[in-house]
C-alpha cells in the first residue's frame, strides 16, 4: 500500500460501500442500500462542490423522461419491413420501475413535492414525408398490441395534430404529408432536482457521508475489497484513504478512466469517444404556453441515438421552458468540467485499435459528427424550423449541454464495436462495479441499480428480507408489465396519483392511494409466483 506523505491526512476509514460521482445513479444506489441495510456505512465522493452538476443536471440534458413512448430509434424497422418493439417494451418497463421507486419515496414521506422533479408532459412522435408517415403508421400498429402502449393515439390529420402540438403545425404546408402519435401519460423529469433530494435524504442517516470537492486518485484491490485514495480537488496534497467492501463508479463520462484505474480485466475491453451536445432554448412565455409536449423526430442517417432531434417542454427548478436539439459538438473532455487530456489519457494498447476500427466501420457516424461540427448558426435554426416553421431566431439562444462518452467495446475475437445505451460492468468478485454509456440512462436508473444489487450483492439480494423490501419499494419487480395488463393499469394509476401527475390524478385523496399500495404488492407477488411456477 502507498505511504502517505507528511502533508497528507492519515485518516483511514472502513466503509461498506463507496460511491464515486454525485449523480442520479449513485444517489439511487445509495438510497436503495439505505432502505435495505440502514446499518451499512456509505460514503459518496463528488469532485465538484455539489452533487448533480454534470450529466444529471437539468441544463446538461436536451431532454429527459425517456420511456420509449416517442423515441423512434427504440423501434427499428427490420429488413422484412416489420417494426421491432422489443427494445421499446424493455425500456418502458424499466422506466416504470423508476416511477414506482420514486412513488415509494413520496408515499413514505421520504421525498416531498413530487412536482419539483416530475411533471406530466405528453410524448409525441412527429414525422413528415410519405415514407416516414408509413413508418410511423406501422410503428403505431405494432406498439398498440402491447398493453404498455395501448393508450397511444395516432393521426395524419393536420387539425388533430395542430391541437396536440400547435407550434409544430403553425405555418406548415397544408399539403405536406404528416403523422403523429401521442401518449398523454408521458412525463418530464428533472434528474438534478431528484438527485439532490435523494442525497438530502441520505444525509439524514448517520452512516452516510458526503464528501464534495474530492477526486479519486487511486483504486487498489486489497484482501477485503478496495483501497480508495482521494485528494482534495483544490489541494492535491490533502489526501484520504478509505477501505471499502464495494466500490461503485457512477461518474458519468469520467467512469471509463476510473474503471481503468481499478485494473480489473474487464476494463481492457472498453474505450470511449466523447460527444458533446448543444441545444436551443427559449423562455419566451408566449411560446412556452403554446407547447406542452416532448416532440421527437427521426434521427439523421448515422446519427447516434442521443442526437435524435426533439422539441421539448422542460420544467427546470420550477421554471417552464422549451428546448430544441441536441446538436453534436466535440471536445476531448469526458466531463463538461473535465480536462482536455481526458480522451488521450484513456487511450492504451488494449483500446486504441478497437477505436480506430469503429471509426473505419462507422463512416456514417463520422460523417454526421463532422457535419455537426461544421454546422452554422443558420443551419441550426433551419433544423428548428423543420419542427417549428414560424420560429424566430431572436427568441432562442444556444446552450452548451453536458458531455457523453460513447462506449467502444472489444469482444474476444471480434473488432471494436460501438455500443449505444448504458452498460454495467462488474468484476468477478462483485466488489467493484461501474456504469458506462448514455441514454436512456437516468430514466432507467432504478432498473440498472437493481441489476447491480443482484450481481454484486447476490447473497443479500436473494434473501427473503431483501426480496420483501424490494417488492415493497417496487411492486412489479420481477413481473412483466407487458404480459400483465391489469397490473400495468393499476400501477400507472396508483403512481400517477402519488406523484400528482395530471394525466392520472383524479382528485382522490392521496391517503386512499396509499391504502392500495399493498394491494399492488400482493397482486404482483401473486403474478410472480404464477410466472415462476
mmCIF file of N, CA, C and O in Angstrom, residues 76-165:
data_model
loop_
_atom_site.group_PDB
_atom_site.id
_atom_site.type_symbol
_atom_site.label_atom_id
_atom_site.label_comp_id
_atom_site.label_asym_id
_atom_site.label_seq_id
_atom_site.Cartn_x
_atom_site.Cartn_y
_atom_site.Cartn_z
ATOM 1 N N UNK A 76 -36.750 0.014 -34.268
ATOM 2 C CA UNK A 76 -36.176 -0.044 -35.621
ATOM 3 C C UNK A 76 -37.025 -0.893 -36.570
ATOM 4 O O UNK A 76 -37.764 -1.789 -36.145
ATOM 5 N N UNK A 77 -36.901 -0.568 -37.835
ATOM 6 C CA UNK A 77 -37.573 -1.345 -38.876
ATOM 7 C C UNK A 77 -36.643 -2.456 -39.340
ATOM 8 O O UNK A 77 -35.496 -2.213 -39.719
ATOM 9 N N UNK A 78 -37.126 -3.690 -39.307
ATOM 10 C CA UNK A 78 -36.313 -4.836 -39.703
ATOM 11 C C UNK A 78 -36.263 -4.943 -41.227
ATOM 12 O O UNK A 78 -37.005 -4.267 -41.945
ATOM 13 N N UNK A 79 -35.377 -5.795 -41.699
ATOM 14 C CA UNK A 79 -35.175 -5.922 -43.151
ATOM 15 C C UNK A 79 -36.440 -6.371 -43.866
ATOM 16 O O UNK A 79 -36.633 -6.081 -45.044
ATOM 17 N N UNK A 80 -37.332 -7.078 -43.162
ATOM 18 C CA UNK A 80 -38.587 -7.538 -43.784
ATOM 19 C C UNK A 80 -39.706 -6.504 -43.689
ATOM 20 O O UNK A 80 -40.849 -6.781 -44.050
ATOM 21 N N UNK A 81 -39.385 -5.324 -43.166
ATOM 22 C CA UNK A 81 -40.357 -4.253 -43.077
ATOM 23 C C UNK A 81 -41.130 -4.212 -41.779
ATOM 24 O O UNK A 81 -41.860 -3.247 -41.524
ATOM 25 N N UNK A 82 -40.992 -5.225 -40.929
ATOM 26 C CA UNK A 82 -41.679 -5.232 -39.645
ATOM 27 C C UNK A 82 -40.982 -4.306 -38.649
ATOM 28 O O UNK A 82 -39.777 -4.073 -38.752
ATOM 29 N N UNK A 83 -41.740 -3.809 -37.680
ATOM 30 C CA UNK A 83 -41.200 -2.931 -36.649
ATOM 31 C C UNK A 83 -40.881 -3.774 -35.411
ATOM 32 O O UNK A 83 -41.747 -4.492 -34.904
ATOM 33 N N UNK A 84 -39.658 -3.672 -34.944
ATOM 34 C CA UNK A 84 -39.225 -4.409 -33.755
ATOM 35 C C UNK A 84 -39.468 -3.537 -32.522
ATOM 36 O O UNK A 84 -38.823 -2.503 -32.343
ATOM 37 N N UNK A 85 -40.392 -3.962 -31.669
ATOM 38 C CA UNK A 85 -40.735 -3.156 -30.483
ATOM 39 C C UNK A 85 -40.112 -3.730 -29.210
ATOM 40 O O UNK A 85 -40.424 -3.273 -28.110
ATOM 41 N N UNK A 86 -39.220 -4.696 -29.350
ATOM 42 C CA UNK A 86 -38.621 -5.361 -28.185
ATOM 43 C C UNK A 86 -37.937 -4.370 -27.250
ATOM 44 O O UNK A 86 -38.142 -4.388 -26.031
ATOM 45 N N UNK A 87 -37.118 -3.491 -27.830
ATOM 46 C CA UNK A 87 -36.374 -2.535 -27.012
ATOM 47 C C UNK A 87 -37.307 -1.525 -26.360
ATOM 48 O O UNK A 87 -37.110 -1.131 -25.201
ATOM 49 N N UNK A 88 -38.326 -1.097 -27.078
ATOM 50 C CA UNK A 88 -39.282 -0.135 -26.520
ATOM 51 C C UNK A 88 -39.988 -0.728 -25.306
ATOM 52 O O UNK A 88 -40.181 -0.044 -24.291
ATOM 53 N N UNK A 89 -40.377 -1.985 -25.394
ATOM 54 C CA UNK A 89 -41.029 -2.644 -24.263
ATOM 55 C C UNK A 89 -40.087 -2.707 -23.074
ATOM 56 O O UNK A 89 -40.472 -2.396 -21.940
ATOM 57 N N UNK A 90 -38.837 -3.101 -23.331
ATOM 58 C CA UNK A 90 -37.864 -3.225 -22.231
ATOM 59 C C UNK A 90 -37.620 -1.887 -21.545
ATOM 60 O O UNK A 90 -37.635 -1.801 -20.305
ATOM 61 N N UNK A 91 -37.436 -0.833 -22.328
ATOM 62 C CA UNK A 91 -37.147 0.473 -21.740
ATOM 63 C C UNK A 91 -38.355 1.023 -20.992
ATOM 64 O O UNK A 91 -38.218 1.588 -19.900
ATOM 65 N N UNK A 92 -39.549 0.838 -21.541
ATOM 66 C CA UNK A 92 -40.733 1.337 -20.849
ATOM 67 C C UNK A 92 -40.931 0.608 -19.523
ATOM 68 O O UNK A 92 -41.257 1.230 -18.503
ATOM 69 N N UNK A 93 -40.727 -0.699 -19.516
ATOM 70 C CA UNK A 93 -40.861 -1.446 -18.263
ATOM 71 C C UNK A 93 -39.820 -0.987 -17.247
ATOM 72 O O UNK A 93 -40.111 -0.884 -16.042
ATOM 73 N N UNK A 94 -38.610 -0.703 -17.716
ATOM 74 C CA UNK A 94 -37.573 -0.211 -16.811
ATOM 75 C C UNK A 94 -37.933 1.154 -16.251
ATOM 76 O O UNK A 94 -37.705 1.439 -15.067
ATOM 77 N N UNK A 95 -38.506 2.015 -17.105
ATOM 78 C CA UNK A 95 -38.917 3.330 -16.614
ATOM 79 C C UNK A 95 -40.011 3.190 -15.556
ATOM 80 O O UNK A 95 -40.043 3.946 -14.578
ATOM 81 N N UNK A 96 -40.909 2.232 -15.738
ATOM 82 C CA UNK A 96 -41.966 2.033 -14.746
ATOM 83 C C UNK A 96 -41.390 1.618 -13.394
ATOM 84 O O UNK A 96 -41.958 1.959 -12.342
ATOM 85 N N UNK A 97 -40.263 0.893 -13.383
ATOM 86 C CA UNK A 97 -39.610 0.552 -12.119
ATOM 87 C C UNK A 97 -39.124 1.826 -11.428
ATOM 88 O O UNK A 97 -39.272 1.980 -10.208
ATOM 89 N N UNK A 98 -38.523 2.729 -12.201
ATOM 90 C CA UNK A 98 -38.087 4.011 -11.627
ATOM 91 C C UNK A 98 -39.275 4.777 -11.079
ATOM 92 O O UNK A 98 -39.237 5.322 -9.968
ATOM 93 N N UNK A 99 -40.342 4.820 -11.846
ATOM 94 C CA UNK A 99 -41.539 5.566 -11.442
ATOM 95 C C UNK A 99 -42.113 5.008 -10.138
ATOM 96 O O UNK A 99 -42.515 5.767 -9.250
ATOM 97 N N UNK A 100 -42.131 3.683 -10.003
ATOM 98 C CA UNK A 100 -42.624 3.075 -8.763
ATOM 99 C C UNK A 100 -41.703 3.416 -7.588
ATOM 100 O O UNK A 100 -42.180 3.674 -6.474
ATOM 101 N N UNK A 101 -40.401 3.404 -7.824
ATOM 102 C CA UNK A 101 -39.449 3.715 -6.760
ATOM 103 C C UNK A 101 -39.628 5.152 -6.278
ATOM 104 O O UNK A 101 -39.655 5.424 -5.072
ATOM 105 N N UNK A 102 -39.797 6.082 -7.210
ATOM 106 C CA UNK A 102 -39.999 7.478 -6.828
ATOM 107 C C UNK A 102 -41.326 7.634 -6.076
ATOM 108 O O UNK A 102 -41.407 8.397 -5.105
ATOM 109 N N UNK A 103 -42.347 6.907 -6.520
ATOM 110 C CA UNK A 103 -43.636 6.971 -5.829
ATOM 111 C C UNK A 103 -43.515 6.424 -4.405
ATOM 112 O O UNK A 103 -44.124 6.959 -3.468
ATOM 113 N N UNK A 104 -42.722 5.369 -4.235
ATOM 114 C CA UNK A 104 -42.485 4.823 -2.884
ATOM 115 C C UNK A 104 -41.847 5.871 -1.983
ATOM 116 O O UNK A 104 -42.252 6.048 -0.827
ATOM 117 N N UNK A 105 -40.861 6.599 -2.506
ATOM 118 C CA UNK A 105 -40.180 7.618 -1.707
ATOM 119 C C UNK A 105 -41.155 8.728 -1.308
ATOM 120 O O UNK A 105 -41.091 9.252 -0.193
ATOM 121 N N UNK A 106 -42.065 9.084 -2.212
ATOM 122 C CA UNK A 106 -43.034 10.146 -1.926
ATOM 123 C C UNK A 106 -44.077 9.658 -0.926
ATOM 124 O O UNK A 106 -44.377 10.330 0.067
ATOM 125 N N UNK A 107 -44.656 8.485 -1.171
ATOM 126 C CA UNK A 107 -45.724 7.996 -0.286
ATOM 127 C C UNK A 107 -45.194 7.681 1.108
ATOM 128 O O UNK A 107 -45.951 7.705 2.078
ATOM 129 N N UNK A 108 -43.891 7.394 1.210
ATOM 130 C CA UNK A 108 -43.293 7.111 2.515
ATOM 131 C C UNK A 108 -42.883 8.380 3.245
ATOM 132 O O UNK A 108 -42.370 8.312 4.362
ATOM 133 N N UNK A 109 -43.073 9.529 2.606
ATOM 134 C CA UNK A 109 -42.705 10.797 3.229
ATOM 135 C C UNK A 109 -41.219 11.078 3.193
ATOM 136 O O UNK A 109 -40.740 11.997 3.860
ATOM 137 N N UNK A 110 -40.483 10.312 2.398
ATOM 138 C CA UNK A 110 -39.031 10.498 2.326
ATOM 139 C C UNK A 110 -38.660 11.634 1.386
ATOM 140 O O UNK A 110 -37.620 12.269 1.532
ATOM 141 N N UNK A 111 -39.510 11.878 0.397
ATOM 142 C CA UNK A 111 -39.348 12.996 -0.534
ATOM 143 C C UNK A 111 -40.693 13.699 -0.627
ATOM 144 O O UNK A 111 -41.743 13.053 -0.719
ATOM 145 N N UNK A 112 -40.673 15.015 -0.614
ATOM 146 C CA UNK A 112 -41.914 15.788 -0.694
ATOM 147 C C UNK A 112 -41.999 16.506 -2.037
ATOM 148 O O UNK A 112 -41.032 16.567 -2.795
ATOM 149 N N UNK A 113 -43.172 17.013 -2.342
ATOM 150 C CA UNK A 113 -43.413 17.815 -3.540
ATOM 151 C C UNK A 113 -42.899 17.146 -4.809
ATOM 152 O O UNK A 113 -41.893 17.564 -5.387
ATOM 153 N N UNK A 114 -43.572 16.104 -5.282
ATOM 154 C CA UNK A 114 -43.113 15.428 -6.494
ATOM 155 C C UNK A 114 -43.010 16.346 -7.707
ATOM 156 O O UNK A 114 -42.195 16.099 -8.606
ATOM 157 N N UNK A 115 -43.805 17.425 -7.735
ATOM 158 C CA UNK A 115 -43.737 18.342 -8.880
ATOM 159 C C UNK A 115 -42.392 19.030 -8.998
ATOM 160 O O UNK A 115 -42.082 19.627 -10.028
ATOM 161 N N UNK A 116 -41.571 18.945 -7.945
ATOM 162 C CA UNK A 116 -40.237 19.539 -8.013
ATOM 163 C C UNK A 116 -39.310 18.742 -8.925
ATOM 164 O O UNK A 116 -38.274 19.254 -9.353
ATOM 165 N N UNK A 117 -39.679 17.477 -9.236
ATOM 166 C CA UNK A 117 -38.811 16.682 -10.107
ATOM 167 C C UNK A 117 -39.540 15.947 -11.222
ATOM 168 O O UNK A 117 -38.907 15.510 -12.177
ATOM 169 N N UNK A 118 -40.869 15.793 -11.141
ATOM 170 C CA UNK A 118 -41.590 15.091 -12.207
ATOM 171 C C UNK A 118 -42.908 15.796 -12.489
ATOM 172 O O UNK A 118 -43.623 16.203 -11.571
ATOM 173 N N UNK A 119 -43.206 15.958 -13.789
ATOM 174 C CA UNK A 119 -44.434 16.626 -14.210
ATOM 175 C C UNK A 119 -44.990 15.952 -15.460
ATOM 176 O O UNK A 119 -44.242 15.381 -16.263
ATOM 177 N N UNK A 120 -46.298 16.024 -15.608
ATOM 178 C CA UNK A 120 -46.947 15.442 -16.785
ATOM 179 C C UNK A 120 -46.641 16.277 -18.020
ATOM 180 O O UNK A 120 -46.887 17.488 -18.038
ATOM 181 N N UNK A 121 -46.109 15.610 -19.048
ATOM 182 C CA UNK A 121 -45.864 16.232 -20.353
ATOM 183 C C UNK A 121 -46.098 15.144 -21.407
ATOM 184 O O UNK A 121 -45.362 14.155 -21.426
ATOM 185 N N UNK A 122 -47.115 15.288 -22.264
ATOM 186 C CA UNK A 122 -47.351 14.266 -23.291
ATOM 187 C C UNK A 122 -46.115 14.052 -24.168
ATOM 188 O O UNK A 122 -45.377 14.997 -24.457
ATOM 189 N N UNK A 123 -45.925 12.799 -24.599
ATOM 190 C CA UNK A 123 -44.822 12.445 -25.504
ATOM 191 C C UNK A 123 -45.387 12.217 -26.904
ATOM 192 O O UNK A 123 -46.327 11.434 -27.074
ATOM 193 N N UNK A 124 -44.813 12.897 -27.881
ATOM 194 C CA UNK A 124 -45.328 12.869 -29.250
ATOM 195 C C UNK A 124 -44.217 12.485 -30.215
ATOM 196 O O UNK A 124 -43.091 12.989 -30.125
ATOM 197 N N UNK A 125 -44.530 11.561 -31.139
ATOM 198 C CA UNK A 125 -43.648 11.290 -32.283
ATOM 199 C C UNK A 125 -44.231 12.028 -33.479
ATOM 200 O O UNK A 125 -45.445 11.953 -33.726
ATOM 201 N N UNK A 126 -43.383 12.735 -34.210
ATOM 202 C CA UNK A 126 -43.876 13.528 -35.341
ATOM 203 C C UNK A 126 -42.957 13.338 -36.539
ATOM 204 O O UNK A 126 -41.727 13.412 -36.412
ATOM 205 N N UNK A 127 -43.567 13.071 -37.708
ATOM 206 C CA UNK A 127 -42.782 12.893 -38.941
ATOM 207 C C UNK A 127 -43.488 13.592 -40.094
ATOM 208 O O UNK A 127 -44.683 13.892 -40.032
ATOM 209 N N UNK A 128 -42.721 13.828 -41.155
ATOM 210 C CA UNK A 128 -43.283 14.368 -42.379
ATOM 211 C C UNK A 128 -42.645 13.640 -43.559
ATOM 212 O O UNK A 128 -41.558 13.077 -43.441
ATOM 213 N N UNK A 129 -43.367 13.619 -44.665
ATOM 214 C CA UNK A 129 -42.913 12.863 -45.836
ATOM 215 C C UNK A 129 -43.572 11.490 -45.874
ATOM 216 O O UNK A 129 -43.758 10.845 -44.842
ATOM 217 N N UNK A 130 -43.943 11.033 -47.064
ATOM 218 C CA UNK A 130 -44.731 9.805 -47.203
ATOM 219 C C UNK A 130 -44.028 8.581 -46.610
ATOM 220 O O UNK A 130 -44.668 7.750 -45.948
ATOM 221 N N UNK A 131 -42.731 8.439 -46.836
ATOM 222 C CA UNK A 131 -42.008 7.276 -46.328
ATOM 223 C C UNK A 131 -42.004 7.254 -44.799
ATOM 224 O O UNK A 131 -42.223 6.204 -44.175
ATOM 225 N N UNK A 132 -41.785 8.402 -44.186
ATOM 226 C CA UNK A 132 -41.774 8.474 -42.725
ATOM 227 C C UNK A 132 -43.173 8.277 -42.139
ATOM 228 O O UNK A 132 -43.318 7.681 -41.053
ATOM 229 N N UNK A 133 -44.187 8.779 -42.839
ATOM 230 C CA UNK A 133 -45.560 8.569 -42.382
ATOM 231 C C UNK A 133 -45.883 7.082 -42.374
ATOM 232 O O UNK A 133 -46.492 6.554 -41.426
ATOM 233 N N UNK A 134 -45.468 6.388 -43.418
ATOM 234 C CA UNK A 134 -45.700 4.936 -43.479
ATOM 235 C C UNK A 134 -45.003 4.230 -42.317
ATOM 236 O O UNK A 134 -45.569 3.327 -41.689
ATOM 237 N N UNK A 135 -43.758 4.654 -42.004
ATOM 238 C CA UNK A 135 -43.031 4.054 -40.883
ATOM 239 C C UNK A 135 -43.771 4.278 -39.564
ATOM 240 O O UNK A 135 -43.940 3.349 -38.768
ATOM 241 N N UNK A 136 -44.224 5.519 -39.334
ATOM 242 C CA UNK A 136 -44.879 5.820 -38.066
ATOM 243 C C UNK A 136 -46.204 5.064 -37.932
ATOM 244 O O UNK A 136 -46.567 4.611 -36.841
ATOM 245 N N UNK A 137 -46.911 4.904 -39.057
ATOM 246 C CA UNK A 137 -48.162 4.148 -39.019
ATOM 247 C C UNK A 137 -47.894 2.696 -38.609
ATOM 248 O O UNK A 137 -48.598 2.126 -37.768
ATOM 249 N N UNK A 138 -46.877 2.103 -39.202
ATOM 250 C CA UNK A 138 -46.528 0.718 -38.858
ATOM 251 C C UNK A 138 -46.045 0.620 -37.412
ATOM 252 O O UNK A 138 -46.349 -0.359 -36.706
ATOM 253 N N UNK A 139 -45.312 1.622 -36.974
ATOM 254 C CA UNK A 139 -44.829 1.634 -35.587
ATOM 255 C C UNK A 139 -46.016 1.676 -34.620
ATOM 256 O O UNK A 139 -46.050 0.937 -33.624
ATOM 257 N N UNK A 140 -46.962 2.534 -34.923
ATOM 258 C CA UNK A 140 -48.154 2.649 -34.078
ATOM 259 C C UNK A 140 -48.913 1.326 -34.023
ATOM 260 O O UNK A 140 -49.297 0.850 -32.945
ATOM 261 N N UNK A 141 -49.127 0.707 -35.186
ATOM 262 C CA UNK A 141 -49.879 -0.550 -35.246
ATOM 263 C C UNK A 141 -49.176 -1.658 -34.470
ATOM 264 O O UNK A 141 -49.841 -2.528 -33.882
ATOM 265 N N UNK A 142 -47.847 -1.628 -34.450
ATOM 266 C CA UNK A 142 -47.101 -2.635 -33.691
ATOM 267 C C UNK A 142 -47.170 -2.362 -32.192
ATOM 268 O O UNK A 142 -47.380 -3.274 -31.388
ATOM 269 N N UNK A 143 -47.009 -1.098 -31.799
ATOM 270 C CA UNK A 143 -46.939 -0.762 -30.375
ATOM 271 C C UNK A 143 -48.262 -0.959 -29.657
ATOM 272 O O UNK A 143 -48.286 -1.389 -28.495
ATOM 273 N N UNK A 144 -49.382 -0.660 -30.307
ATOM 274 C CA UNK A 144 -50.655 -0.736 -29.584
ATOM 275 C C UNK A 144 -51.065 -2.180 -29.286
ATOM 276 O O UNK A 144 -52.040 -2.405 -28.560
ATOM 277 N N UNK A 145 -50.315 -3.137 -29.804
ATOM 278 C CA UNK A 145 -50.570 -4.533 -29.435
ATOM 279 C C UNK A 145 -50.100 -4.808 -28.013
ATOM 280 O O UNK A 145 -50.502 -5.796 -27.403
ATOM 281 N N UNK A 146 -49.245 -3.946 -27.494
ATOM 282 C CA UNK A 146 -48.741 -4.092 -26.132
ATOM 283 C C UNK A 146 -49.583 -3.264 -25.176
ATOM 284 O O UNK A 146 -49.922 -2.111 -25.482
ATOM 285 N N UNK A 147 -49.936 -3.806 -24.000
ATOM 286 C CA UNK A 147 -50.693 -3.009 -23.017
ATOM 287 C C UNK A 147 -49.936 -1.780 -22.539
ATOM 288 O O UNK A 147 -50.553 -0.839 -22.035
ATOM 289 N N UNK A 148 -48.621 -1.774 -22.715
ATOM 290 C CA UNK A 148 -47.829 -0.617 -22.296
ATOM 291 C C UNK A 148 -48.125 0.603 -23.166
ATOM 292 O O UNK A 148 -47.946 1.743 -22.733
ATOM 293 N N UNK A 149 -48.567 0.356 -24.406
ATOM 294 C CA UNK A 149 -48.742 1.447 -25.369
ATOM 295 C C UNK A 149 -50.168 1.519 -25.915
ATOM 296 O O UNK A 149 -50.416 2.249 -26.877
ATOM 297 N N UNK A 150 -51.108 0.785 -25.322
ATOM 298 C CA UNK A 150 -52.454 0.731 -25.880
ATOM 299 C C UNK A 150 -53.181 2.071 -25.805
ATOM 300 O O UNK A 150 -54.166 2.287 -26.526
ATOM 301 N N UNK A 151 -52.702 2.988 -24.962
ATOM 302 C CA UNK A 151 -53.329 4.311 -24.874
ATOM 303 C C UNK A 151 -52.810 5.279 -25.932
ATOM 304 O O UNK A 151 -53.224 6.441 -25.984
ATOM 305 N N UNK A 152 -51.919 4.806 -26.805
ATOM 306 C CA UNK A 152 -51.332 5.674 -27.823
ATOM 307 C C UNK A 152 -52.386 6.114 -28.838
ATOM 308 O O UNK A 152 -53.213 5.333 -29.282
ATOM 309 N N UNK A 153 -52.339 7.405 -29.197
ATOM 310 C CA UNK A 153 -53.214 7.970 -30.233
ATOM 311 C C UNK A 153 -52.392 8.195 -31.501
ATOM 312 O O UNK A 153 -51.187 8.489 -31.432
ATOM 313 N N UNK A 154 -53.059 8.076 -32.651
ATOM 314 C CA UNK A 154 -52.376 8.265 -33.941
ATOM 315 C C UNK A 154 -53.230 9.133 -34.847
ATOM 316 O O UNK A 154 -54.467 9.018 -34.870
ATOM 317 N N UNK A 155 -52.569 10.001 -35.614
ATOM 318 C CA UNK A 155 -53.311 10.830 -36.570
ATOM 319 C C UNK A 155 -52.409 11.281 -37.711
ATOM 320 O O UNK A 155 -51.203 11.492 -37.521
ATOM 321 N N UNK A 156 -53.031 11.404 -38.873
ATOM 322 C CA UNK A 156 -52.381 12.032 -40.028
ATOM 323 C C UNK A 156 -53.119 13.321 -40.406
ATOM 324 O O UNK A 156 -52.795 13.949 -41.416
ATOM 325 N N UNK A 157 -54.091 13.700 -39.591
ATOM 326 C CA UNK A 157 -54.919 14.876 -39.844
ATOM 327 C C UNK A 157 -54.242 16.134 -39.291
ATOM 328 O O UNK A 157 -53.895 16.198 -38.105
ATOM 329 N N UNK A 158 -54.055 17.142 -40.122
ATOM 330 C CA UNK A 158 -53.369 18.372 -39.725
ATOM 331 C C UNK A 158 -54.050 19.048 -38.541
ATOM 332 O O UNK A 158 -53.372 19.517 -37.614
ATOM 333 N N UNK A 159 -55.365 19.115 -38.559
ATOM 334 C CA UNK A 159 -56.077 19.821 -37.484
ATOM 335 C C UNK A 159 -55.930 19.087 -36.151
ATOM 336 O O UNK A 159 -55.764 19.718 -35.096
ATOM 337 N N UNK A 160 -56.017 17.755 -36.188
ATOM 338 C CA UNK A 160 -55.865 16.979 -34.950
ATOM 339 C C UNK A 160 -54.467 17.171 -34.374
ATOM 340 O O UNK A 160 -54.301 17.404 -33.165
ATOM 341 N N UNK A 161 -53.473 17.071 -35.249
ATOM 342 C CA UNK A 161 -52.096 17.220 -34.784
ATOM 343 C C UNK A 161 -51.854 18.642 -34.295
ATOM 344 O O UNK A 161 -51.125 18.860 -33.314
ATOM 345 N N UNK A 162 -52.470 19.618 -34.955
ATOM 346 C CA UNK A 162 -52.332 21.011 -34.503
ATOM 347 C C UNK A 162 -52.889 21.185 -33.106
ATOM 348 O O UNK A 162 -52.367 21.970 -32.305
ATOM 349 N N UNK A 163 -53.938 20.458 -32.784
ATOM 350 C CA UNK A 163 -54.499 20.512 -31.434
ATOM 351 C C UNK A 163 -53.520 19.936 -30.408
ATOM 352 O O UNK A 163 -53.468 20.398 -29.268
ATOM 353 N N UNK A 164 -52.744 18.933 -30.813
ATOM 354 C CA UNK A 164 -51.755 18.314 -29.922
ATOM 355 C C UNK A 164 -50.518 19.190 -29.760
ATOM 356 O O UNK A 164 -50.033 19.402 -28.653
ATOM 357 N N UNK A 165 -49.999 19.695 -30.899
ATOM 358 C CA UNK A 165 -48.727 20.427 -30.887
ATOM 359 C C UNK A 165 -48.833 21.666 -31.790
ATOM 360 O O UNK A 165 -48.343 21.679 -32.923
#
